PDB file of C-alpha atoms and ligand atoms in Angstrom:
ATOM      1  CA  UNK A   1      18.214  17.016 -16.043  1.00 81.00           C
ATOM      2  CA  UNK A   2      20.197  13.839 -15.409  1.00 92.00           C
ATOM      3  CA  UNK A   3      17.251  11.579 -14.474  1.00 97.00           C
ATOM      4  CA  UNK A   4      13.457  11.595 -14.674  1.00 98.00           C
ATOM      5  CA  UNK A   5      12.486  10.825 -11.091  1.00 98.00           C
ATOM      6  CA  UNK A   6       9.383  12.940 -10.631  1.00 98.00           C
ATOM      7  CA  UNK A   7       7.268  15.813 -11.948  1.00 98.00           C
ATOM      8  CA  UNK A   8       8.396  17.583  -8.780  1.00 95.00           C
ATOM      9  CA  UNK A   9      11.713  18.406 -10.512  1.00 93.00           C
ATOM     10  CA  UNK A  10      10.275  19.700 -13.822  1.00 97.00           C
ATOM     11  CA  UNK A  11       9.290  23.265 -14.736  1.00 97.00           C
ATOM     12  CA  UNK A  12       6.451  24.243 -17.110  1.00 98.00           C
ATOM     13  CA  UNK A  13       8.917  24.906 -19.967  1.00 98.00           C
ATOM     14  CA  UNK A  14      10.516  21.467 -19.619  1.00 97.00           C
ATOM     15  CA  UNK A  15       7.082  19.853 -19.555  1.00 98.00           C
ATOM     16  CA  UNK A  16       6.056  21.729 -22.729  1.00 98.00           C
ATOM     17  CA  UNK A  17       9.308  20.827 -24.541  1.00 98.00           C
ATOM     18  CA  UNK A  18       8.800  17.147 -23.724  1.00 98.00           C
ATOM     19  CA  UNK A  19       5.140  17.168 -24.793  1.00 98.00           C
ATOM     20  CA  UNK A  20       6.007  18.956 -28.063  1.00 98.00           C
ATOM     21  CA  UNK A  21       8.574  16.281 -28.941  1.00 97.00           C
ATOM     22  CA  UNK A  22       6.180  13.493 -27.911  1.00 97.00           C
ATOM     23  CA  UNK A  23       3.498  15.018 -30.141  1.00 96.00           C
ATOM     24  CA  UNK A  24       5.871  14.678 -33.117  1.00 94.00           C
ATOM     25  CA  UNK A  25       6.400  11.020 -32.208  1.00 95.00           C
ATOM     26  CA  UNK A  26       2.644  10.375 -32.181  1.00 95.00           C
ATOM     27  CA  UNK A  27       2.560  11.217 -35.920  1.00 90.00           C
ATOM     28  CA  UNK A  28       5.680   9.161 -36.659  1.00 89.00           C
ATOM     29  CA  UNK A  29       4.385   6.144 -34.705  1.00 88.00           C
ATOM     30  CA  UNK A  30       1.263   6.171 -36.880  1.00 88.00           C
ATOM     31  CA  UNK A  31       3.318   5.928 -40.085  1.00 81.00           C
ATOM     32  CA  UNK A  32       4.646   2.758 -41.657  1.00 69.00           C
ATOM     33  CA  UNK A  33       8.315   3.405 -40.863  1.00 67.00           C
ATOM     34  CA  UNK A  34       8.534   3.437 -37.085  1.00 79.00           C
ATOM     35  CA  UNK A  35      12.216   2.749 -36.524  1.00 87.00           C
ATOM     36  CA  UNK A  36      14.652   5.589 -35.803  1.00 91.00           C
ATOM     37  CA  UNK A  37      18.279   5.587 -34.698  1.00 94.00           C
ATOM     38  CA  UNK A  38      18.275   8.316 -32.012  1.00 96.00           C
ATOM     39  CA  UNK A  39      19.310   5.796 -29.328  1.00 97.00           C
ATOM     40  CA  UNK A  40      21.317   3.478 -31.613  1.00 97.00           C
ATOM     41  CA  UNK A  41      24.245   1.883 -29.790  1.00 97.00           C
ATOM     42  CA  UNK A  42      22.731   2.653 -26.367  1.00 98.00           C
ATOM     43  CA  UNK A  43      21.520   0.077 -23.863  1.00 98.00           C
ATOM     44  CA  UNK A  44      18.230   0.393 -21.978  1.00 98.00           C
ATOM     45  CA  UNK A  45      17.480  -1.943 -19.062  1.00 96.00           C
ATOM     46  CA  UNK A  46      13.923  -2.222 -17.725  1.00 96.00           C
ATOM     47  CA  UNK A  47      13.707  -3.337 -14.069  1.00 94.00           C
ATOM     48  CA  UNK A  48      10.138  -3.866 -12.887  1.00 95.00           C
ATOM     49  CA  UNK A  49       9.830  -5.001  -9.274  1.00 92.00           C
ATOM     50  CA  UNK A  50       6.029  -4.632  -9.519  1.00 93.00           C
ATOM     51  CA  UNK A  51       3.604  -5.889 -12.154  1.00 92.00           C
ATOM     52  CA  UNK A  52       2.972  -3.776 -15.234  1.00 94.00           C
ATOM     53  CA  UNK A  53       1.362  -4.091 -18.644  1.00 95.00           C
ATOM     54  CA  UNK A  54       1.235  -0.581 -20.118  1.00 97.00           C
ATOM     55  CA  UNK A  55       4.359   1.012 -18.673  1.00 98.00           C
ATOM     56  CA  UNK A  56       6.723  -1.881 -19.291  1.00 97.00           C
ATOM     57  CA  UNK A  57       5.432  -2.599 -22.820  1.00 97.00           C
ATOM     58  CA  UNK A  58       5.535   1.055 -23.844  1.00 98.00           C
ATOM     59  CA  UNK A  59       9.035   1.681 -22.443  1.00 98.00           C
ATOM     60  CA  UNK A  60      10.214  -1.397 -24.360  1.00 98.00           C
ATOM     61  CA  UNK A  61       8.547  -0.270 -27.592  1.00 97.00           C
ATOM     62  CA  UNK A  62       9.771   3.305 -27.105  1.00 97.00           C
ATOM     63  CA  UNK A  63      13.382   2.151 -26.741  1.00 98.00           C
ATOM     64  CA  UNK A  64      13.130  -0.180 -29.744  1.00 97.00           C
ATOM     65  CA  UNK A  65      11.514   2.492 -31.940  1.00 96.00           C
ATOM     66  CA  UNK A  66      14.483   4.758 -31.141  1.00 97.00           C
ATOM     67  CA  UNK A  67      16.996   2.009 -31.970  1.00 97.00           C
ATOM     68  CA  UNK A  68      18.231   1.193 -28.434  1.00 98.00           C
ATOM     69  CA  UNK A  69      19.248  -2.303 -27.329  1.00 98.00           C
ATOM     70  CA  UNK A  70      16.502  -3.056 -24.806  1.00 98.00           C
ATOM     71  CA  UNK A  71      16.783  -5.656 -22.053  1.00 96.00           C
ATOM     72  CA  UNK A  72      13.865  -6.566 -19.785  1.00 94.00           C
ATOM     73  CA  UNK A  73      15.143  -7.921 -16.467  1.00 88.00           C
ATOM     74  CA  UNK A  74      12.831 -10.653 -15.223  1.00 79.00           C
ATOM     75  CA  UNK A  75      12.921  -9.554 -11.584  1.00 77.00           C
ATOM     76  CA  UNK A  76      11.019 -12.663 -10.465  1.00 76.00           C
ATOM     77  CA  UNK A  77      13.887 -14.777 -11.784  1.00 72.00           C
ATOM     78  CA  UNK A  78      16.717 -12.463 -10.630  1.00 77.00           C
ATOM     79  CA  UNK A  79      19.104 -12.889  -7.692  1.00 81.00           C
ATOM     80  CA  UNK A  80      16.859 -10.505  -5.688  1.00 80.00           C
ATOM     81  CA  UNK A  81      15.083 -13.783  -4.865  1.00 77.00           C
ATOM     82  CA  UNK A  82      18.350 -15.033  -3.281  1.00 80.00           C
ATOM     83  CA  UNK A  83      18.548 -12.018  -0.986  1.00 82.00           C
ATOM     84  CA  UNK A  84      20.556  -9.558  -3.120  1.00 88.00           C
ATOM     85  CA  UNK A  85      19.598  -5.976  -2.280  1.00 89.00           C
ATOM     86  CA  UNK A  86      18.171  -3.415  -4.704  1.00 88.00           C
ATOM     87  CA  UNK A  87      21.382  -1.378  -4.545  1.00 90.00           C
ATOM     88  CA  UNK A  88      23.663  -4.389  -5.114  1.00 91.00           C
ATOM     89  CA  UNK A  89      21.472  -5.423  -8.047  1.00 89.00           C
ATOM     90  CA  UNK A  90      21.685  -1.910  -9.481  1.00 88.00           C
ATOM     91  CA  UNK A  91      25.477  -1.760  -8.997  1.00 91.00           C
ATOM     92  CA  UNK A  92      25.819  -5.118 -10.746  1.00 92.00           C
ATOM     93  CA  UNK A  93      23.860  -3.843 -13.740  1.00 90.00           C
ATOM     94  CA  UNK A  94      25.743  -0.537 -13.600  1.00 93.00           C
ATOM     95  CA  UNK A  95      29.005  -2.432 -14.114  1.00 94.00           C
ATOM     96  CA  UNK A  96      27.632  -3.578 -17.487  1.00 94.00           C
ATOM     97  CA  UNK A  97      27.447   0.105 -18.559  1.00 96.00           C
ATOM     98  CA  UNK A  98      23.794   0.638 -19.483  1.00 97.00           C
ATOM     99  CA  UNK A  99      22.744   4.102 -20.683  1.00 97.00           C
ATOM    100  CA  UNK A 100      19.150   4.088 -19.423  1.00 98.00           C
ATOM    101  CA  UNK A 101      17.605   2.291 -16.446  1.00 97.00           C
ATOM    102  CA  UNK A 102      13.815   2.206 -16.244  1.00 97.00           C
ATOM    103  CA  UNK A 103      12.713   1.232 -12.734  1.00 96.00           C
ATOM    104  CA  UNK A 104       9.392   0.414 -11.078  1.00 96.00           C
ATOM    105  CA  UNK A 105       9.486  -0.404  -7.364  1.00 94.00           C
ATOM    106  CA  UNK A 106       6.845  -0.875  -4.636  1.00 93.00           C
ATOM    107  CA  UNK A 107       8.671   1.422  -2.184  1.00 94.00           C
ATOM    108  CA  UNK A 108       8.375   5.219  -2.422  1.00 96.00           C
ATOM    109  CA  UNK A 109      11.847   6.735  -2.831  1.00 95.00           C
ATOM    110  CA  UNK A 110      13.548   3.484  -3.956  1.00 94.00           C
ATOM    111  CA  UNK A 111      14.113   4.837  -7.478  1.00 96.00           C
ATOM    112  CA  UNK A 112      15.718   8.060  -6.155  1.00 96.00           C
ATOM    113  CA  UNK A 113      18.028   5.986  -3.954  1.00 94.00           C
ATOM    114  CA  UNK A 114      19.089   3.886  -6.906  1.00 93.00           C
ATOM    115  CA  UNK A 115      19.651   6.954  -9.116  1.00 95.00           C
ATOM    116  CA  UNK A 116      22.284   8.179  -6.626  1.00 94.00           C
ATOM    117  CA  UNK A 117      24.311   4.998  -7.085  1.00 93.00           C
ATOM    118  CA  UNK A 118      24.479   4.467 -10.859  1.00 95.00           C
ATOM    119  CA  UNK A 119      26.196   6.322 -13.707  1.00 95.00           C
ATOM    120  CA  UNK A 120      23.376   6.211 -16.247  1.00 96.00           C
ATOM    121  CA  UNK A 121      20.040   8.012 -16.648  1.00 97.00           C
ATOM    122  CA  UNK A 122      17.268   6.610 -14.433  1.00 97.00           C
ATOM    123  CA  UNK A 123      13.579   6.912 -15.312  1.00 98.00           C
ATOM    124  CA  UNK A 124      10.986   6.366 -12.600  1.00 98.00           C
ATOM    125  CA  UNK A 125       8.301   3.972 -13.905  1.00 98.00           C
ATOM    126  CA  UNK A 126       6.333   4.273 -10.640  1.00 98.00           C
ATOM    127  CA  UNK A 127       7.639   4.094  -7.041  1.00 97.00           C
ATOM    128  CA  UNK A 128       5.204   3.156  -4.289  1.00 95.00           C
ATOM    129  CA  UNK A 129       2.651   5.902  -3.771  1.00 94.00           C
ATOM    130  CA  UNK A 130       5.235   8.611  -4.558  1.00 97.00           C
ATOM    131  CA  UNK A 131       5.393   9.434  -8.305  1.00 98.00           C
ATOM    132  CA  UNK A 132       4.697   8.041 -11.778  1.00 98.00           C
ATOM    133  CA  UNK A 133       6.033  10.918 -13.899  1.00 98.00           C
ATOM    134  CA  UNK A 134       5.660   9.417 -17.381  1.00 98.00           C
ATOM    135  CA  UNK A 135       2.003   8.593 -16.602  1.00 98.00           C
ATOM    136  CA  UNK A 136       1.314  12.240 -15.738  1.00 98.00           C
ATOM    137  CA  UNK A 137       3.123  13.355 -18.907  1.00 98.00           C
ATOM    138  CA  UNK A 138       1.114  11.006 -21.124  1.00 98.00           C
ATOM    139  CA  UNK A 139      -2.074  12.129 -19.403  1.00 98.00           C
ATOM    140  CA  UNK A 140      -1.076  15.749 -20.049  1.00 98.00           C
ATOM    141  CA  UNK A 141      -0.437  15.055 -23.743  1.00 98.00           C
ATOM    142  CA  UNK A 142      -3.805  13.281 -24.032  1.00 98.00           C
ATOM    143  CA  UNK A 143      -5.588  16.252 -22.424  1.00 98.00           C
ATOM    144  CA  UNK A 144      -3.720  18.796 -24.567  1.00 98.00           C
ATOM    145  CA  UNK A 145      -4.624  16.960 -27.787  1.00 98.00           C
ATOM    146  CA  UNK A 146      -8.275  16.475 -26.783  1.00 98.00           C
ATOM    147  CA  UNK A 147      -8.876  19.978 -25.387  1.00 98.00           C
ATOM    148  CA  UNK A 148      -6.425  21.994 -27.504  1.00 98.00           C
ATOM    149  CA  UNK A 149      -4.701  23.396 -24.392  1.00 98.00           C
ATOM    150  CA  UNK A 150      -3.225  22.372 -21.055  1.00 98.00           C
ATOM    151  CA  UNK A 151      -4.083  25.376 -18.909  1.00 98.00           C
ATOM    152  CA  UNK A 152      -7.202  26.881 -17.278  1.00 98.00           C
ATOM    153  CA  UNK A 153      -9.048  23.560 -17.406  1.00 98.00           C
ATOM    154  CA  UNK A 154     -11.165  22.163 -14.598  1.00 98.00           C
ATOM    155  CA  UNK A 155      -9.952  18.623 -13.899  1.00 98.00           C
ATOM    156  CA  UNK A 156     -11.456  16.104 -11.450  1.00 98.00           C
ATOM    157  CA  UNK A 157      -9.290  13.267 -10.101  1.00 98.00           C
ATOM    158  CA  UNK A 158     -11.588  10.699  -8.500  1.00 98.00           C
ATOM    159  CA  UNK A 159     -11.301   7.763  -6.127  1.00 97.00           C
ATOM    160  CA  UNK A 160      -8.335   6.359  -4.249  1.00 95.00           C
ATOM    161  CA  UNK A 161      -6.121   9.454  -4.148  1.00 96.00           C
ATOM    162  CA  UNK A 162      -4.274   8.435  -0.966  1.00 94.00           C
ATOM    163  CA  UNK A 163      -2.524   5.399  -2.445  1.00 94.00           C
ATOM    164  CA  UNK A 164      -2.038   6.787  -5.953  1.00 96.00           C
ATOM    165  CA  UNK A 165       1.309   7.838  -7.420  1.00 97.00           C
ATOM    166  CA  UNK A 166      -0.628   8.679 -10.606  1.00 98.00           C
ATOM    167  CA  UNK A 167      -2.741  11.209  -8.689  1.00 98.00           C
ATOM    168  CA  UNK A 168       0.308  12.735  -7.021  1.00 97.00           C
ATOM    169  CA  UNK A 169       2.222  13.232 -10.298  1.00 98.00           C
ATOM    170  CA  UNK A 170      -0.899  14.552 -12.037  1.00 98.00           C
ATOM    171  CA  UNK A 171      -1.654  17.019  -9.234  1.00 98.00           C
ATOM    172  CA  UNK A 172       1.911  18.352  -9.502  1.00 97.00           C
ATOM    173  CA  UNK A 173       1.911  18.577 -13.306  1.00 98.00           C
ATOM    174  CA  UNK A 174      -1.582  19.990 -13.799  1.00 98.00           C
ATOM    175  CA  UNK A 175      -0.963  22.484 -10.987  1.00 97.00           C
ATOM    176  CA  UNK A 176       2.288  23.694 -12.585  1.00 97.00           C
ATOM    177  CA  UNK A 177       0.350  24.264 -15.834  1.00 98.00           C
ATOM    178  CA  UNK A 178      -2.250  26.383 -13.977  1.00 97.00           C
ATOM    179  CA  UNK A 179      -5.326  24.189 -14.075  1.00 98.00           C
ATOM    180  CA  UNK A 180      -8.093  23.959 -11.446  1.00 98.00           C
ATOM    181  CA  UNK A 181      -7.870  20.576  -9.763  1.00 98.00           C
ATOM    182  CA  UNK A 182     -10.672  18.887  -7.843  1.00 98.00           C
ATOM    183  CA  UNK A 183     -10.073  15.725  -5.826  1.00 98.00           C
ATOM    184  CA  UNK A 184     -13.179  13.592  -5.249  1.00 98.00           C
ATOM    185  CA  UNK A 185     -13.321  10.565  -2.957  1.00 96.00           C
ATOM    186  CA  UNK A 186     -14.142   9.283   0.509  1.00 94.00           C
ATOM    187  CA  UNK A 187     -12.153  10.965   3.327  1.00 93.00           C
ATOM    188  CA  UNK A 188     -10.540   7.581   4.104  1.00 91.00           C
ATOM    189  CA  UNK A 189      -8.951   7.597   0.630  1.00 93.00           C
ATOM    190  CA  UNK A 190      -7.705  11.225   0.744  1.00 94.00           C
ATOM    191  CA  UNK A 191      -4.069  11.904   1.662  1.00 91.00           C
ATOM    192  CA  UNK A 192      -3.649  13.403   5.131  1.00 88.00           C
ATOM    193  CA  UNK A 193      -1.732  16.443   3.783  1.00 86.00           C
ATOM    194  CA  UNK A 194      -4.324  17.204   1.072  1.00 84.00           C
ATOM    195  CA  UNK A 195      -4.673  20.839   2.213  1.00 80.00           C
ATOM    196  CA  UNK A 196      -1.043  21.450   1.047  1.00 83.00           C
ATOM    197  CA  UNK A 197      -1.884  20.516  -2.557  1.00 86.00           C
ATOM    198  CA  UNK A 198      -3.720  23.706  -3.626  1.00 89.00           C
ATOM    199  CA  UNK A 199      -6.775  21.742  -4.768  1.00 96.00           C
ATOM    200  CA  UNK A 200     -10.508  21.622  -3.993  1.00 97.00           C
ATOM    201  CA  UNK A 201     -11.703  18.486  -2.186  1.00 97.00           C
ATOM    202  CA  UNK A 202     -15.165  16.888  -2.542  1.00 97.00           C
ATOM    203  CA  UNK A 203     -16.800  13.867  -0.935  1.00 97.00           C
ATOM    204  CA  UNK A 204     -19.757  13.847  -3.321  1.00 98.00           C
ATOM    205  CA  UNK A 205     -19.191  12.870  -6.977  1.00 98.00           C
ATOM    206  CA  UNK A 206     -22.068  14.893  -8.419  1.00 98.00           C
ATOM    207  CA  UNK A 207     -20.955  18.038  -6.623  1.00 98.00           C
ATOM    208  CA  UNK A 208     -17.290  17.537  -7.511  1.00 98.00           C
ATOM    209  CA  UNK A 209     -17.927  16.759 -11.175  1.00 98.00           C
ATOM    210  CA  UNK A 210     -20.052  19.865 -11.781  1.00 98.00           C
ATOM    211  CA  UNK A 211     -18.840  21.545 -15.000  1.00 98.00           C
ATOM    212  CA  UNK A 212     -15.436  19.877 -15.165  1.00 98.00           C
ATOM    213  CA  UNK A 213     -13.602  19.464 -18.495  1.00 98.00           C
ATOM    214  CA  UNK A 214     -11.763  16.267 -17.572  1.00 98.00           C
ATOM    215  CA  UNK A 215     -12.808  13.294 -15.405  1.00 98.00           C
ATOM    216  CA  UNK A 216      -9.851  11.159 -14.343  1.00 98.00           C
ATOM    217  CA  UNK A 217     -10.783   7.917 -12.585  1.00 98.00           C
ATOM    218  CA  UNK A 218      -8.423   5.870 -10.393  1.00 98.00           C
ATOM    219  CA  UNK A 219      -8.321   2.202  -9.373  1.00 94.00           C
ATOM    220  CA  UNK A 220      -8.735   1.137  -5.743  1.00 89.00           C
ATOM    221  CA  UNK A 221      -5.113   0.228  -4.970  1.00 85.00           C
ATOM    222  CA  UNK A 222      -5.698  -2.598  -2.523  1.00 81.00           C
ATOM    223  CA  UNK A 223      -2.053  -3.699  -2.686  1.00 80.00           C
ATOM    224  CA  UNK A 224      -1.073  -0.495  -0.852  1.00 81.00           C
ATOM    225  CA  UNK A 225      -3.906  -0.408   1.700  1.00 83.00           C
ATOM    226  CA  UNK A 226      -1.933  -2.086   4.538  1.00 74.00           C
ATOM    227  CA  UNK A 227      -5.030  -3.775   5.973  1.00 65.00           C
ATOM    228  CA  UNK A 228      -6.727  -0.406   6.642  1.00 64.00           C
ATOM    229  CA  UNK A 229     -10.120   0.657   5.302  1.00 63.00           C
ATOM    230  CA  UNK A 230     -11.143  -1.345   2.224  1.00 69.00           C
ATOM    231  CA  UNK A 231     -14.615  -0.397   0.975  1.00 73.00           C
ATOM    232  CA  UNK A 232     -16.937  -3.054  -0.449  1.00 87.00           C
ATOM    233  CA  UNK A 233     -16.924  -2.913  -4.258  1.00 89.00           C
ATOM    234  CA  UNK A 234     -20.715  -2.557  -4.454  1.00 91.00           C
ATOM    235  CA  UNK A 235     -20.878   0.339  -2.032  1.00 92.00           C
ATOM    236  CA  UNK A 236     -17.871   1.980  -3.651  1.00 93.00           C
ATOM    237  CA  UNK A 237     -19.359   1.739  -7.155  1.00 96.00           C
ATOM    238  CA  UNK A 238     -22.652   3.151  -5.920  1.00 96.00           C
ATOM    239  CA  UNK A 239     -21.002   6.233  -4.403  1.00 96.00           C
ATOM    240  CA  UNK A 240     -17.842   6.741  -6.472  1.00 97.00           C
ATOM    241  CA  UNK A 241     -18.069   4.612  -9.611  1.00 97.00           C
ATOM    242  CA  UNK A 242     -18.384   6.726 -12.774  1.00 98.00           C
ATOM    243  CA  UNK A 243     -21.731   6.060 -14.461  1.00 98.00           C
ATOM    244  CA  UNK A 244     -23.867   8.047 -16.927  1.00 98.00           C
ATOM    245  CA  UNK A 245     -25.786   9.817 -14.163  1.00 98.00           C
ATOM    246  CA  UNK A 246     -22.713  11.098 -12.336  1.00 98.00           C
ATOM    247  CA  UNK A 247     -21.013  12.015 -15.638  1.00 98.00           C
ATOM    248  CA  UNK A 248     -24.035  14.118 -16.661  1.00 98.00           C
ATOM    249  CA  UNK A 249     -22.892  16.728 -14.075  1.00 98.00           C
ATOM    250  CA  UNK A 250     -19.627  17.340 -15.963  1.00 98.00           C
ATOM    251  CA  UNK A 251     -19.452  19.531 -19.098  1.00 98.00           C
ATOM    252  CA  UNK A 252     -21.175  17.877 -22.100  1.00 98.00           C
ATOM    253  CA  UNK A 253     -17.785  17.544 -23.836  1.00 98.00           C
ATOM    254  CA  UNK A 254     -15.866  16.380 -20.757  1.00 98.00           C
ATOM    255  CA  UNK A 255     -13.422  13.567 -21.493  1.00 98.00           C
ATOM    256  CA  UNK A 256     -13.079  10.377 -19.417  1.00 98.00           C
ATOM    257  CA  UNK A 257      -9.598   9.167 -18.463  1.00 98.00           C
ATOM    258  CA  UNK A 258      -8.232   6.164 -16.590  1.00 98.00           C
ATOM    259  CA  UNK A 259      -4.532   5.247 -16.276  1.00 98.00           C
ATOM    260  CA  UNK A 260      -5.304   1.496 -16.177  1.00 96.00           C
ATOM    261  CA  UNK A 261      -5.434  -1.198 -15.118  1.00 96.00           C
ATOM    262  CA  UNK A 262      -9.177  -0.635 -14.891  1.00 95.00           C
ATOM    263  CA  UNK A 263     -11.726  -2.538 -12.792  1.00 93.00           C
ATOM    264  CA  UNK A 264     -15.012  -2.338 -14.697  1.00 96.00           C
ATOM    265  CA  UNK A 265     -18.013  -2.088 -12.429  1.00 94.00           C
ATOM    266  CA  UNK A 266     -15.860  -0.923  -9.478  1.00 94.00           C
ATOM    267  CA  UNK A 267     -14.552   2.567 -10.320  1.00 95.00           C
ATOM    268  CA  UNK A 268     -16.087   2.890 -13.800  1.00 97.00           C
ATOM    269  CA  UNK A 269     -19.016   1.591 -15.833  1.00 97.00           C
ATOM    270  CA  UNK A 270     -17.665  -0.571 -18.677  1.00 97.00           C
ATOM    271  CA  UNK A 271     -19.905   1.041 -21.317  1.00 97.00           C
ATOM    272  CA  UNK A 272     -18.592   4.518 -20.467  1.00 98.00           C
ATOM    273  CA  UNK A 273     -14.999   3.283 -20.555  1.00 98.00           C
ATOM    274  CA  UNK A 274     -15.622   2.039 -24.109  1.00 98.00           C
ATOM    275  CA  UNK A 275     -17.574   5.114 -25.299  1.00 97.00           C
ATOM    276  CA  UNK A 276     -15.372   6.446 -28.100  1.00 96.00           C
ATOM    277  CA  UNK A 277     -17.131   9.829 -27.953  1.00 96.00           C
ATOM    278  CA  UNK A 278     -16.138  10.445 -24.321  1.00 97.00           C
ATOM    279  CA  UNK A 279     -13.406   8.023 -23.270  1.00 98.00           C
ATOM    280  CA  UNK A 280      -9.742   8.717 -24.191  1.00 98.00           C
ATOM    281  CA  UNK A 281      -8.406   5.664 -22.349  1.00 98.00           C
ATOM    282  CA  UNK A 282      -6.968   4.063 -25.505  1.00 98.00           C
ATOM    283  CA  UNK A 283      -5.391   7.390 -26.540  1.00 98.00           C
ATOM    284  CA  UNK A 284      -3.661   7.492 -23.129  1.00 98.00           C
ATOM    285  CA  UNK A 285      -2.016   4.160 -23.915  1.00 98.00           C
ATOM    286  CA  UNK A 286      -0.963   5.402 -27.364  1.00 97.00           C
ATOM    287  CA  UNK A 287       0.502   8.610 -25.890  1.00 98.00           C
ATOM    288  CA  UNK A 288       2.501   6.463 -23.447  1.00 98.00           C
ATOM    289  CA  UNK A 289       4.856   5.215 -26.161  1.00 97.00           C
ATOM    290  CA  UNK A 290       5.405   8.717 -27.604  1.00 97.00           C
ATOM    291  CA  UNK A 291       5.996  10.345 -24.199  1.00 98.00           C
ATOM    292  CA  UNK A 292       8.504   7.655 -23.181  1.00 98.00           C
ATOM    293  CA  UNK A 293      10.362   8.066 -26.503  1.00 97.00           C
ATOM    294  CA  UNK A 294      10.571  11.828 -25.865  1.00 97.00           C
ATOM    295  CA  UNK A 295      11.664  11.405 -22.230  1.00 98.00           C
ATOM    296  CA  UNK A 296      14.487   9.007 -23.102  1.00 98.00           C
ATOM    297  CA  UNK A 297      15.668  11.101 -26.057  1.00 97.00           C
ATOM    298  CA  UNK A 298      15.794  14.323 -24.017  1.00 97.00           C
ATOM    299  CA  UNK A 299      17.640  12.658 -21.118  1.00 98.00           C
ATOM    300  CA  UNK A 300      20.246  11.153 -23.428  1.00 97.00           C
ATOM    301  CA  UNK A 301      20.725  14.473 -25.268  1.00 96.00           C
ATOM    302  CA  UNK A 302      21.053  16.385 -21.969  1.00 95.00           C
ATOM    303  CA  UNK A 303      23.728  13.963 -20.796  1.00 91.00           C
ATOM    304  CA  UNK A 304      25.601  14.165 -24.111  1.00 90.00           C
ATOM    305  CA  UNK A 305      25.629  17.970 -24.053  1.00 87.00           C
ATOM    306  CA  UNK A 306      26.344  18.363 -20.306  1.00 73.00           C
ATOM    307  CA  UNK A 307      27.993  15.207 -18.986  1.00 57.00           C
ATOM    308  CA  UNK A 308      29.010  16.992 -15.762  1.00 52.00           C
ATOM    309  CA  UNK A 309      25.429  18.014 -14.905  1.00 48.00           C
ATOM    310  CA  UNK A 310      24.398  16.345 -11.632  1.00 40.00           C
ATOM    311  CA  UNK A 311      20.942  17.888 -11.229  1.00 41.00           C
ATOM    312  CA  UNK A 312      17.976  15.559 -10.824  1.00 42.00           C
TER     313      UNK A 312
HETATM  314  N1   CP B   1      -0.892   2.945 -15.791  1.00 53.17           N
HETATM  315  C1   CP B   1       0.037   2.002 -15.486  1.00 53.17           C
HETATM  316  O1   CP B   1       1.072   2.280 -14.864  1.00 53.17           O
HETATM  317  O2   CP B   1      -0.287   0.748 -15.906  1.00 53.17           O
HETATM  318  P1   CP B   1       0.629  -0.561 -15.695  1.00 53.17           P
HETATM  319  O3   CP B   1       0.651  -0.841 -14.200  1.00 53.17           O
HETATM  320  O4   CP B   1      -0.040  -1.654 -16.482  1.00 53.17           O
HETATM  321  O5   CP B   1       2.012  -0.243 -16.180  1.00 53.17           O
END
């Protein structure tokens, strides 16, 4: 592939290859010598038009650990503020000959549009409510390491599904790997086309969590709610917040996941989030660096071996 724009474009074999390489990087990242030269001489530009802690930091670390020259564009201080368009900004950067562009944007499809205009590899770091492919890949690696497999698992994705690019990419990835997916949340926070997803849908947390292997919680994404239904935090926590009682319906060894940023006491009880016997939230962050190293390495290698390849 030429870019990493969404899980939509990946097959199960490509997903497995990427996770296998990322798994090797987990071991290397834990050793003293972290620096490699796989991307030496290459330039990586990170363009984040939306706030980020985990994704931006881990893409930066991933590039540096592979020896790339990494530049973080401060989009708040860029000429976007003077009215320059996304495409003109991208073309300007393109003229400086980067090798990798990592882009987060509030509009669904903006990253695909940009990928059509530039000569380098583009990685989607989250676009609107569309996709967040590296998040789904790091979630998959976390699940595979915790459960020993990434197929025939029962996985619940809970909360604000409608506004979540994390949910969308995870539904695609976990479906391709033949898992049973349950979506749990209020009907107002379910996507309208949910029946096309090949998933089971539940309104009640206790019913939906029954015997699942993985519990994936999501944040209420108020920034994408367009003034529509916004539940009160108290009511939401009562019905959909993960607490010990609701979790007791899942399998005794079910793991708790959250992509972050997390709102304690809204979608998850803080004590459960910190429970090292159940929560893999910190592992997810660790896997993020390894998965982004693997994604960038594979894209660069694919371009070096097939420079004429125009597939996305
Ligand atoms: N999970 C995630 O994308 O977190 P950030 O918004 O902090 O990057």
